[in-house]
Short mmCIF file of C-alpha atoms in Angstrom, two decimals:
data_model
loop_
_atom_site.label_atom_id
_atom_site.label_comp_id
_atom_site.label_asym_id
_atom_site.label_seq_id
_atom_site.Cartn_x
_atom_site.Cartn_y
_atom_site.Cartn_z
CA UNK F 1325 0.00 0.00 0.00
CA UNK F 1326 1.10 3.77 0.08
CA UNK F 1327 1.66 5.47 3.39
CA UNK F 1328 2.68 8.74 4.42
CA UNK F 1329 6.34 7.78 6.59
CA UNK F 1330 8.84 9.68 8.62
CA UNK F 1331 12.43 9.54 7.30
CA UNK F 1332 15.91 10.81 8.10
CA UNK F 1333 16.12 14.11 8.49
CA UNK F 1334 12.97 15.18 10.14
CA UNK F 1335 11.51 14.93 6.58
CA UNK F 1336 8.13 12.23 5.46
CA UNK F 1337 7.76 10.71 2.30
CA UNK F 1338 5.11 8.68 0.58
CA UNK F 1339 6.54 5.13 0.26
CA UNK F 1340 5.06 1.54 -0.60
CA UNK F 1341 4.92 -0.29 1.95
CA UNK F 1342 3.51 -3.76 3.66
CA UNK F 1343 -0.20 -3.52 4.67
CA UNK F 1344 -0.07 -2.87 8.62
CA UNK F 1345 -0.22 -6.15 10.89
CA UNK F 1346 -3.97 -7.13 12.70
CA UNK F 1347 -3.40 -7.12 16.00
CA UNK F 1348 -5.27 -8.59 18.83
CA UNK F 1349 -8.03 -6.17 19.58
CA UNK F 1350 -7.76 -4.33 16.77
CA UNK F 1351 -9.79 -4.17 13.30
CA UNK F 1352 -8.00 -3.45 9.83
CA UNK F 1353 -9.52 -0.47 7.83
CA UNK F 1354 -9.76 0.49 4.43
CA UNK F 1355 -8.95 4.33 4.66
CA UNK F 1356 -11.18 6.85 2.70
CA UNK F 1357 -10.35 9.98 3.97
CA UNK F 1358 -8.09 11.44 6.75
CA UNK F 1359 -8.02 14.64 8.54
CA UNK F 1360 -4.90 16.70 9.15
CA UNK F 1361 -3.85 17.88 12.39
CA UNK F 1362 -0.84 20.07 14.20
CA UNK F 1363 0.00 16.94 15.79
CA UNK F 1364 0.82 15.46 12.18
CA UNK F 1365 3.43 17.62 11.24
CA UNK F 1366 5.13 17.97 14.99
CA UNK F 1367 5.77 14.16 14.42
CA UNK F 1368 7.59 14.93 11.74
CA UNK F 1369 9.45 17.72 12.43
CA UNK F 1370 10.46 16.75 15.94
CA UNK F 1371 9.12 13.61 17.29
CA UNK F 1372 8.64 10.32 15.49
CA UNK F 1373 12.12 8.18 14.55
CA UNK F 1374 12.44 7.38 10.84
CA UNK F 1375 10.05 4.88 9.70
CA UNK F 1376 6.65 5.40 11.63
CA UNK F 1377 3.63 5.99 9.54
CA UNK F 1378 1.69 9.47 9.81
CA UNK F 1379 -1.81 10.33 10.68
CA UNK F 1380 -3.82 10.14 13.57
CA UNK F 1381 -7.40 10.97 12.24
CA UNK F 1382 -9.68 8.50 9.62
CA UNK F 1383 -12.62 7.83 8.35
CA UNK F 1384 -12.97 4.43 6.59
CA UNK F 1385 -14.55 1.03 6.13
CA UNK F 1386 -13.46 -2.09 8.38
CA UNK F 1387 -12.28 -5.04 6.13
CA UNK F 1388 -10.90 -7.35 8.99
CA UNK F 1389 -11.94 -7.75 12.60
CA UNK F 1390 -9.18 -8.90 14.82
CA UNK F 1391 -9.50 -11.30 17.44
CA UNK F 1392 -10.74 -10.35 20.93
CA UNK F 1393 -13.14 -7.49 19.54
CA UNK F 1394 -16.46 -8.88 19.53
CA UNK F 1395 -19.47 -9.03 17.31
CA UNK F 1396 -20.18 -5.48 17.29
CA UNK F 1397 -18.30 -4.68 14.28
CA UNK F 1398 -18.58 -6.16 10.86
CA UNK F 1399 -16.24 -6.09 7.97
CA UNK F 1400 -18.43 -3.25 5.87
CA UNK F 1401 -19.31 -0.72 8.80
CA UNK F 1402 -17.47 2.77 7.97
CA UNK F 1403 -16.45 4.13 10.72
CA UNK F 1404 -14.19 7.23 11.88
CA UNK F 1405 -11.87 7.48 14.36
CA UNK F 1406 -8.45 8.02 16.01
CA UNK F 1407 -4.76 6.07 15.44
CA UNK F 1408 -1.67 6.73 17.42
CA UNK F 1409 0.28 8.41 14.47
CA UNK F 1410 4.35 8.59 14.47
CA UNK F 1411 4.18 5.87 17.05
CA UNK F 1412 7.71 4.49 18.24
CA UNK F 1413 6.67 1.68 19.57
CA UNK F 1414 3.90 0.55 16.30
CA UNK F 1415 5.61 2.53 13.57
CA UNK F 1416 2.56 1.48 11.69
CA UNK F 1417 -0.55 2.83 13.33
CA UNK F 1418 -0.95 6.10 11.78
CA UNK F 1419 -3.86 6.20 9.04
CA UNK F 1420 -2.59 8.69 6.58
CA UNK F 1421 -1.84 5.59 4.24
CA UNK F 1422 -4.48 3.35 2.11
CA UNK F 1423 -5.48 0.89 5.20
CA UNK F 1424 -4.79 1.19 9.17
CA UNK F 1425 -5.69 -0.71 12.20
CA UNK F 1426 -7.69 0.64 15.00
CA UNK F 1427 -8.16 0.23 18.19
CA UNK F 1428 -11.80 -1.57 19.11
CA UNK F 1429 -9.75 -3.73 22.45
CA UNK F 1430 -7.24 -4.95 24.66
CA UNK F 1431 -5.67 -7.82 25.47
CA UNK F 1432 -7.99 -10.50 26.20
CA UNK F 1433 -10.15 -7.78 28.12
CA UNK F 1434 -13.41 -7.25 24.97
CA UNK F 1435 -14.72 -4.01 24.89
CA UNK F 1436 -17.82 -4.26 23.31
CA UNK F 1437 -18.41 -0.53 23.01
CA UNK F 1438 -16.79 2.00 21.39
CA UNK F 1439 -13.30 2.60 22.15
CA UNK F 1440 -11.34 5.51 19.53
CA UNK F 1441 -14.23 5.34 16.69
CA UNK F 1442 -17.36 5.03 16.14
CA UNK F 1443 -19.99 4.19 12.92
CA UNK F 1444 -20.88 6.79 10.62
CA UNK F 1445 -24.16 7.73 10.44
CA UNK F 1446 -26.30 7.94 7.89
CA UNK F 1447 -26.26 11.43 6.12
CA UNK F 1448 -22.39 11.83 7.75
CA UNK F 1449 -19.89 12.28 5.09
CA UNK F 1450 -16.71 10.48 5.23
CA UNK F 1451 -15.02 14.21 4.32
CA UNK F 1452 -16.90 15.44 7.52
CA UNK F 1453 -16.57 12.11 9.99
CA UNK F 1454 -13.28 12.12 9.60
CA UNK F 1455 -12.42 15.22 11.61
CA UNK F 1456 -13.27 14.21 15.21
CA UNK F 1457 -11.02 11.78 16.44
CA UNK F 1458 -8.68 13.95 17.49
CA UNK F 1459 -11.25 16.14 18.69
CA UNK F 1460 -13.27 14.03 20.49
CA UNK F 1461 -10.67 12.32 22.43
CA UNK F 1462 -9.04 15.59 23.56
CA UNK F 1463 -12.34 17.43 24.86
CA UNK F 1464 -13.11 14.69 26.35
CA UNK F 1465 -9.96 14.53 28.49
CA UNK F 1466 -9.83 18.26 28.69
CA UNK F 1467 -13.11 19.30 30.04
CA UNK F 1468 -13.93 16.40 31.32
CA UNK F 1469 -10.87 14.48 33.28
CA UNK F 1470 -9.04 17.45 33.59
CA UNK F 1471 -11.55 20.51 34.39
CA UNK F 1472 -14.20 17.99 36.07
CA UNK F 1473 -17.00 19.35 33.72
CA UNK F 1474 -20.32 17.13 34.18
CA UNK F 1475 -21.05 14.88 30.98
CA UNK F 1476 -23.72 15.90 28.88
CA UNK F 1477 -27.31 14.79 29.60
CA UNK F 1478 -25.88 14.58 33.51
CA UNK F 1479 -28.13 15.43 36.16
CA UNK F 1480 -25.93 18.15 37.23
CA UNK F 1481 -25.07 21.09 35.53
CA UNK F 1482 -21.57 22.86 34.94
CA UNK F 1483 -22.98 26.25 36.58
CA UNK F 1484 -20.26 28.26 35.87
CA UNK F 1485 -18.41 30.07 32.97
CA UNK F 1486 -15.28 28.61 30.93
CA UNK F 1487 -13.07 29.88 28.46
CA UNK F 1488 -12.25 28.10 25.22
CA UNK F 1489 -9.45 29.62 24.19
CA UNK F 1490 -9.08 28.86 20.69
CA UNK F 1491 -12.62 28.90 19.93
CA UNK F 1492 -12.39 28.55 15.98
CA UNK F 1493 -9.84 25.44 15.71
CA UNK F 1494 -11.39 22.21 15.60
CA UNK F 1495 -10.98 20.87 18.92
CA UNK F 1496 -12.34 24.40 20.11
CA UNK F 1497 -15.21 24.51 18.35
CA UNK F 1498 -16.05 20.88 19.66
CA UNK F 1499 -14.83 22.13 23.00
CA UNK F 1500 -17.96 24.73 23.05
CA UNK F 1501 -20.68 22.55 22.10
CA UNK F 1502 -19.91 19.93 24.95
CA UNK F 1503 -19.66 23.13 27.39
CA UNK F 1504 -22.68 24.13 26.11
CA UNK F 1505 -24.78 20.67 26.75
CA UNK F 1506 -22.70 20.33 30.06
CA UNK F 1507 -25.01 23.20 31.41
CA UNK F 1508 -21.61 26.37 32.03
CA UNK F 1509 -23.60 29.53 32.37
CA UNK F 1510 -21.13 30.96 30.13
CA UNK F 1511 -18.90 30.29 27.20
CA UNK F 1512 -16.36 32.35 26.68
CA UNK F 1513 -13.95 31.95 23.57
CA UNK F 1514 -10.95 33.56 21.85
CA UNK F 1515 -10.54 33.46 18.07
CA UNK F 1516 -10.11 36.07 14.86
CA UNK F 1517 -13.23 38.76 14.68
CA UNK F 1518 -14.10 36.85 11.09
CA UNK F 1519 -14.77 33.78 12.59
CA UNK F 1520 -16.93 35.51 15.40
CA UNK F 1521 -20.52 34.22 14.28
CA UNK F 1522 -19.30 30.55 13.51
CA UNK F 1523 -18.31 30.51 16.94
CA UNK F 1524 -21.60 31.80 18.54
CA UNK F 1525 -23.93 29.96 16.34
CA UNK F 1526 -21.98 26.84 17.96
CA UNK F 1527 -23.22 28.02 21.56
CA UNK F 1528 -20.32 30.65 22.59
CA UNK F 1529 -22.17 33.24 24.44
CA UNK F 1530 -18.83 35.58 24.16
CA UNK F 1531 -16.23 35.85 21.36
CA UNK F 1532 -12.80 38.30 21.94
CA UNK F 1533 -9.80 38.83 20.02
CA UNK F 1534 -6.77 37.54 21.07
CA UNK F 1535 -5.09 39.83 19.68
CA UNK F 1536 -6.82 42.45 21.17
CA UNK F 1537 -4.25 43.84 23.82
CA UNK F 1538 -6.97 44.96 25.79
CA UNK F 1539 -8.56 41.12 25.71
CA UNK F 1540 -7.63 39.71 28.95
CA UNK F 1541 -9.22 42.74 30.68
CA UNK F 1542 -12.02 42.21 28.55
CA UNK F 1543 -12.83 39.03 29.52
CA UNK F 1544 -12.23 39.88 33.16
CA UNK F 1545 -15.04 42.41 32.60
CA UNK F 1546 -17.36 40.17 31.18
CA UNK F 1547 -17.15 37.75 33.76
CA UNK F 1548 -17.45 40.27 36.46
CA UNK F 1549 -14.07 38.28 37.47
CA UNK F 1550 -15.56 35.08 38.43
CA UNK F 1551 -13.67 32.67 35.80
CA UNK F 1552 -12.32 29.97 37.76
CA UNK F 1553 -12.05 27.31 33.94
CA UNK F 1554 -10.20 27.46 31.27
CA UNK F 1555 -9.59 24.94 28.60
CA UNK F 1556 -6.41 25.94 26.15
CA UNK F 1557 -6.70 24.29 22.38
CA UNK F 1558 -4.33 26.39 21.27
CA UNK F 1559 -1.81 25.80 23.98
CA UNK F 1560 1.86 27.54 23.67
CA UNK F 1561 3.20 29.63 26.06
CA UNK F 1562 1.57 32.95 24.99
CA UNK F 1563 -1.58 31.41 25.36
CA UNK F 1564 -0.62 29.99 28.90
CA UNK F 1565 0.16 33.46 30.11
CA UNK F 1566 -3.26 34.83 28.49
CA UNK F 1567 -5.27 32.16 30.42
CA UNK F 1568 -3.88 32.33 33.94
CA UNK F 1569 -4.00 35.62 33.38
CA UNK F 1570 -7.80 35.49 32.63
CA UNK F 1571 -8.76 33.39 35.61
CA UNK F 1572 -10.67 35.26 38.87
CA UNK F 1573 -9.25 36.49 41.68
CA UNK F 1574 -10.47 33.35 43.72
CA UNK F 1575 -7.74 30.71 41.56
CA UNK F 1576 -9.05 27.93 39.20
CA UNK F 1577 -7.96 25.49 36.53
CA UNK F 1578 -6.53 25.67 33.40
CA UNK F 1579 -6.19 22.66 30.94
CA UNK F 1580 -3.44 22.74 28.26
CA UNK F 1581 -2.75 20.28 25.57
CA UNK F 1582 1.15 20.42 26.46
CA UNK F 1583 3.14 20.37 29.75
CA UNK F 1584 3.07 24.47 29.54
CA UNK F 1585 3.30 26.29 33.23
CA UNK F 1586 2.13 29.92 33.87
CA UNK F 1587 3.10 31.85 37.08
CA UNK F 1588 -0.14 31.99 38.84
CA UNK F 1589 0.32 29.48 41.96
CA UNK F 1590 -3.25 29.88 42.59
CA UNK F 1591 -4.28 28.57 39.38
CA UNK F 1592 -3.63 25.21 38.56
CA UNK F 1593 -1.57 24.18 35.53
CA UNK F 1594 -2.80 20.72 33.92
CA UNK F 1595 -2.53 18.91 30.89
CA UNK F 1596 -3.67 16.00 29.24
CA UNK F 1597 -2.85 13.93 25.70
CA UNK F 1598 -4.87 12.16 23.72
CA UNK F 1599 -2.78 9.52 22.85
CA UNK F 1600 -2.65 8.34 26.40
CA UNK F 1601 -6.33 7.09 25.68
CA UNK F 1602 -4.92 4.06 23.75
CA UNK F 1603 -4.23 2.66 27.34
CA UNK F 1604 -1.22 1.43 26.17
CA UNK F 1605 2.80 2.38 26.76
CA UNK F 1606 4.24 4.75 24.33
CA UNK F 1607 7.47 6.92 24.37
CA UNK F 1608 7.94 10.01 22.35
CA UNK F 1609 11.80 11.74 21.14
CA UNK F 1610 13.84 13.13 24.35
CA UNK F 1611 12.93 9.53 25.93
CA UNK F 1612 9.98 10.14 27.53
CA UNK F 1613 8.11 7.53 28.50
CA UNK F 1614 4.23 6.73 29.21
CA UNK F 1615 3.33 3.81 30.53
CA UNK F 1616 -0.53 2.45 30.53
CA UNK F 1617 -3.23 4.55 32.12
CA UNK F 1618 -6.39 2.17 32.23
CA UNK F 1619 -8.36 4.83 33.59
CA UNK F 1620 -7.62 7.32 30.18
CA UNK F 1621 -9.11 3.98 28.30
CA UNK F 1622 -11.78 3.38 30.30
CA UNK F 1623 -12.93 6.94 30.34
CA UNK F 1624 -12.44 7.30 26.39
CA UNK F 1625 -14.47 3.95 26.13
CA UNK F 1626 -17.33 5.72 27.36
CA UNK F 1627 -17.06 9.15 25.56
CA UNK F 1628 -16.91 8.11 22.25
CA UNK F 1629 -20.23 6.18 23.45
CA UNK F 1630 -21.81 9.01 24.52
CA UNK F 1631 -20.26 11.06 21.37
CA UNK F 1632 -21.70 8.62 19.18
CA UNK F 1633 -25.16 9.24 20.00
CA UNK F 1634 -24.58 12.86 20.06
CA UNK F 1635 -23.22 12.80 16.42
CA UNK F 1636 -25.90 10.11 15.47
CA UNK F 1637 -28.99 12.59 16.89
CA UNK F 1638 -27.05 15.52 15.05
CA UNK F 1639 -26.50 17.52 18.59
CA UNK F 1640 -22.83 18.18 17.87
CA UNK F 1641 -21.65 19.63 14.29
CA UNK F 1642 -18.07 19.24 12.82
CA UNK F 1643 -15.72 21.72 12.11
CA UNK F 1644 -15.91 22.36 8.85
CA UNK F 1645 -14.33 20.35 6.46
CA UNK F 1646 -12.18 21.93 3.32
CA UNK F 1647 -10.98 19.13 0.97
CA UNK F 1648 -7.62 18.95 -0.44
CA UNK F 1649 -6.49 17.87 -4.15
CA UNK F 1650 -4.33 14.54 -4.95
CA UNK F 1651 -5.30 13.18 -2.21
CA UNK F 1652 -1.72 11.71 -0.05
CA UNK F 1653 -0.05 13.43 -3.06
CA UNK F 1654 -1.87 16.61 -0.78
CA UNK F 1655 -1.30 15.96 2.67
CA UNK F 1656 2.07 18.02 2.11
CA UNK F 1657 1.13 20.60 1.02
CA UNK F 1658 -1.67 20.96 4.14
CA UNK F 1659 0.73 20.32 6.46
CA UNK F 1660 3.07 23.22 5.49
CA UNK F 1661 -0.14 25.43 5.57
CA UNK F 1662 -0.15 24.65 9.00
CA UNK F 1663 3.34 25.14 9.95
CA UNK F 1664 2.71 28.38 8.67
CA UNK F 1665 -0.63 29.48 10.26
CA UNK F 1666 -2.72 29.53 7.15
CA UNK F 1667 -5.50 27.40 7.98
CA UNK F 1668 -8.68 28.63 10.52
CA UNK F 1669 -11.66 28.10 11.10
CA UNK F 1670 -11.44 24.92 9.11
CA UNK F 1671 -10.55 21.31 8.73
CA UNK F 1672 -7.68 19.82 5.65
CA UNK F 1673 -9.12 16.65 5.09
CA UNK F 1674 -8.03 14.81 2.02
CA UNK F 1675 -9.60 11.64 0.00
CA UNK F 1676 -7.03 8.62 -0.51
CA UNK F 1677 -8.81 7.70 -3.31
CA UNK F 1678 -7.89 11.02 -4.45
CA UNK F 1679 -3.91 10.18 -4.86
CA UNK F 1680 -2.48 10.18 -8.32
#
């Protein structure tokens, strides 16, 4: 098959390659489309060895069910979902290639629901599917392990405002509509002024410039300085400063998608990454090491459940989707788009079937 894979140099290439191995508790997927994400290209550039396939987000159709998965999933279903890309330790796991493996188990443990993807449902492109893997998983840890949000459709209610910083990206602008059905009285969210209405018409009650030097006060104003939660999609160390900054007088929390630190003491500094939702030991360049965090599993297990239903009822809309040419040929060319800042408010997604 062709796959996008890391080579000397910091550098990627698409290569031929063997199809990837079925493992235990996995299925084997015919890839349609892929998703692009900042993740992607970091692999490249900084953290994945030579040799490790690319791509971390899919949509596709299951050819081969693995053993230990169960009888939920059938060779036919399309699904969309999430594969550790630029993985050391399974150099072939990413998806931006013809055919992956996801994850549906472990071991000789069967998880009969939903673990990193879910079934497409009807009227759900596989253009549009294919952006929420990433998504998913990380609001999911983010407001929800991290911050301690209630789950949607949860008796309780959030009852207090957040900040999405980074409104317009795509985990932002799933990050919203989950704040939004987790009951916060407000939603507050940083992004460019053109991308204002797509953020309020997902449920942001408040939309500021970041750029605004005047934002942080802003924000303070608006909340009459009660924000005690903030959840960082953007995450780099201006954005750390502009968060803690943002927080109340009385402390809170804010989530990042790195290990950044800010130098507020009475605001707490977490972070979480989506990868460790695999439940299973990975290491990244500069030797560090993660080993297996059942809980991460367990908890994404049920979210993408719960996600699944929302997506299948139409409750939560994608980020919108802008489809590349020549398909893997592509993928490059997005990528440096993104290294570069160029792309807002929308997805790169590109068709395999697409690649000359």
């Amino acid at each position: 098959m062709k796959a996008i894979k890391t080579i000397a140099g910091h550098q990627a290439e698409i290569q031929d390659v063997p199809l990837p191995t079925l493992r235990d508790g996995y299925i084997f997927v015919k890839v349609n489309a892929i998703a692009l994400n900042p993740t992607d290209w970091k692999h490249i550039d900084v953290v994945a060895p030579p040799g490790t396939t690319i791509g971390c987000d899919f949509a596709g159709v299951i050819e081969q069910v693995g053993s230990n998965v169960g009888t939920e999933w059938q060779p036919g279903d399309r699904i969309a979902g999430f594969t550790h890309g630029g993985s050391e330790v399974q150099p072939e796991d990413g998806c931006a290639a013809e055919y992956c493996v996801a994850k549906a188990g472990v071991g000789m443990k069967v998880y009969k629901v939903i673990i990193l993807f879910f079934k497409i449902p009807d009227g759900m492109l596989d253009e549009e599917a294919c952006t929420l893997g990433v998504g998913v998983t990380t609001v999911g840890q983010g407001l929800y392990q991290s911050l301690g949000l209630p789950l949607p459709g949860a008796k309780s209610k959030a009852n207090f405002p957040i900040l999405i910083y980074g409104g317009s990206t795509a985990t932002g602008s799933l990050a919203i509509q989950y704040a939004r059905l987790s009951g916060c009285t407000e939603i507050i969210t940083t992004c460019s002024p053109r991308h204002f209405e797509m953020v309020k018409s997902l449920g942001a009650d408040a939309a500021f410039d970041y750029r605004d030097p005047d934002c942080v006060q802003k924000i303070k104003n608006y909340t009459k300085h009660s924000l005690g939660h903030a959840f960082d999609c953007v995450s780099t160390s201006a954005s750390a400063k502009f968060c803690a900054a943002a927080i109340g007088p009385k402390g809170g929390a804010v989530s990042y998608l790195l290990p950044l630190k800010h130098d507020r003491e009475d605001v707490v500094a977490k972070y979480t990454l989506a990868y460790t939702a695999m439940g299973e030991y990975f290491s990244i360049a500069g030797g560090r090491e993660f080993g297996p965090r059942d809980e991460d599993l367990e908890f994404a297990k049920m979210f993408w459940k719960l996600s699944a239903r929302l997506f299948a009822n139409g409750v939560i809309r994608v980020h919108p989707p802008r489809v590349g040419k020549d398909g893997l040929e592509g993928v490059f060319a997005g990528y440096q788009a993104m290294r570069e800042g160029q792309v807002s408010g929308q997805k790169l997604v590109y068709r395999i079937g697409d690649t000359p």
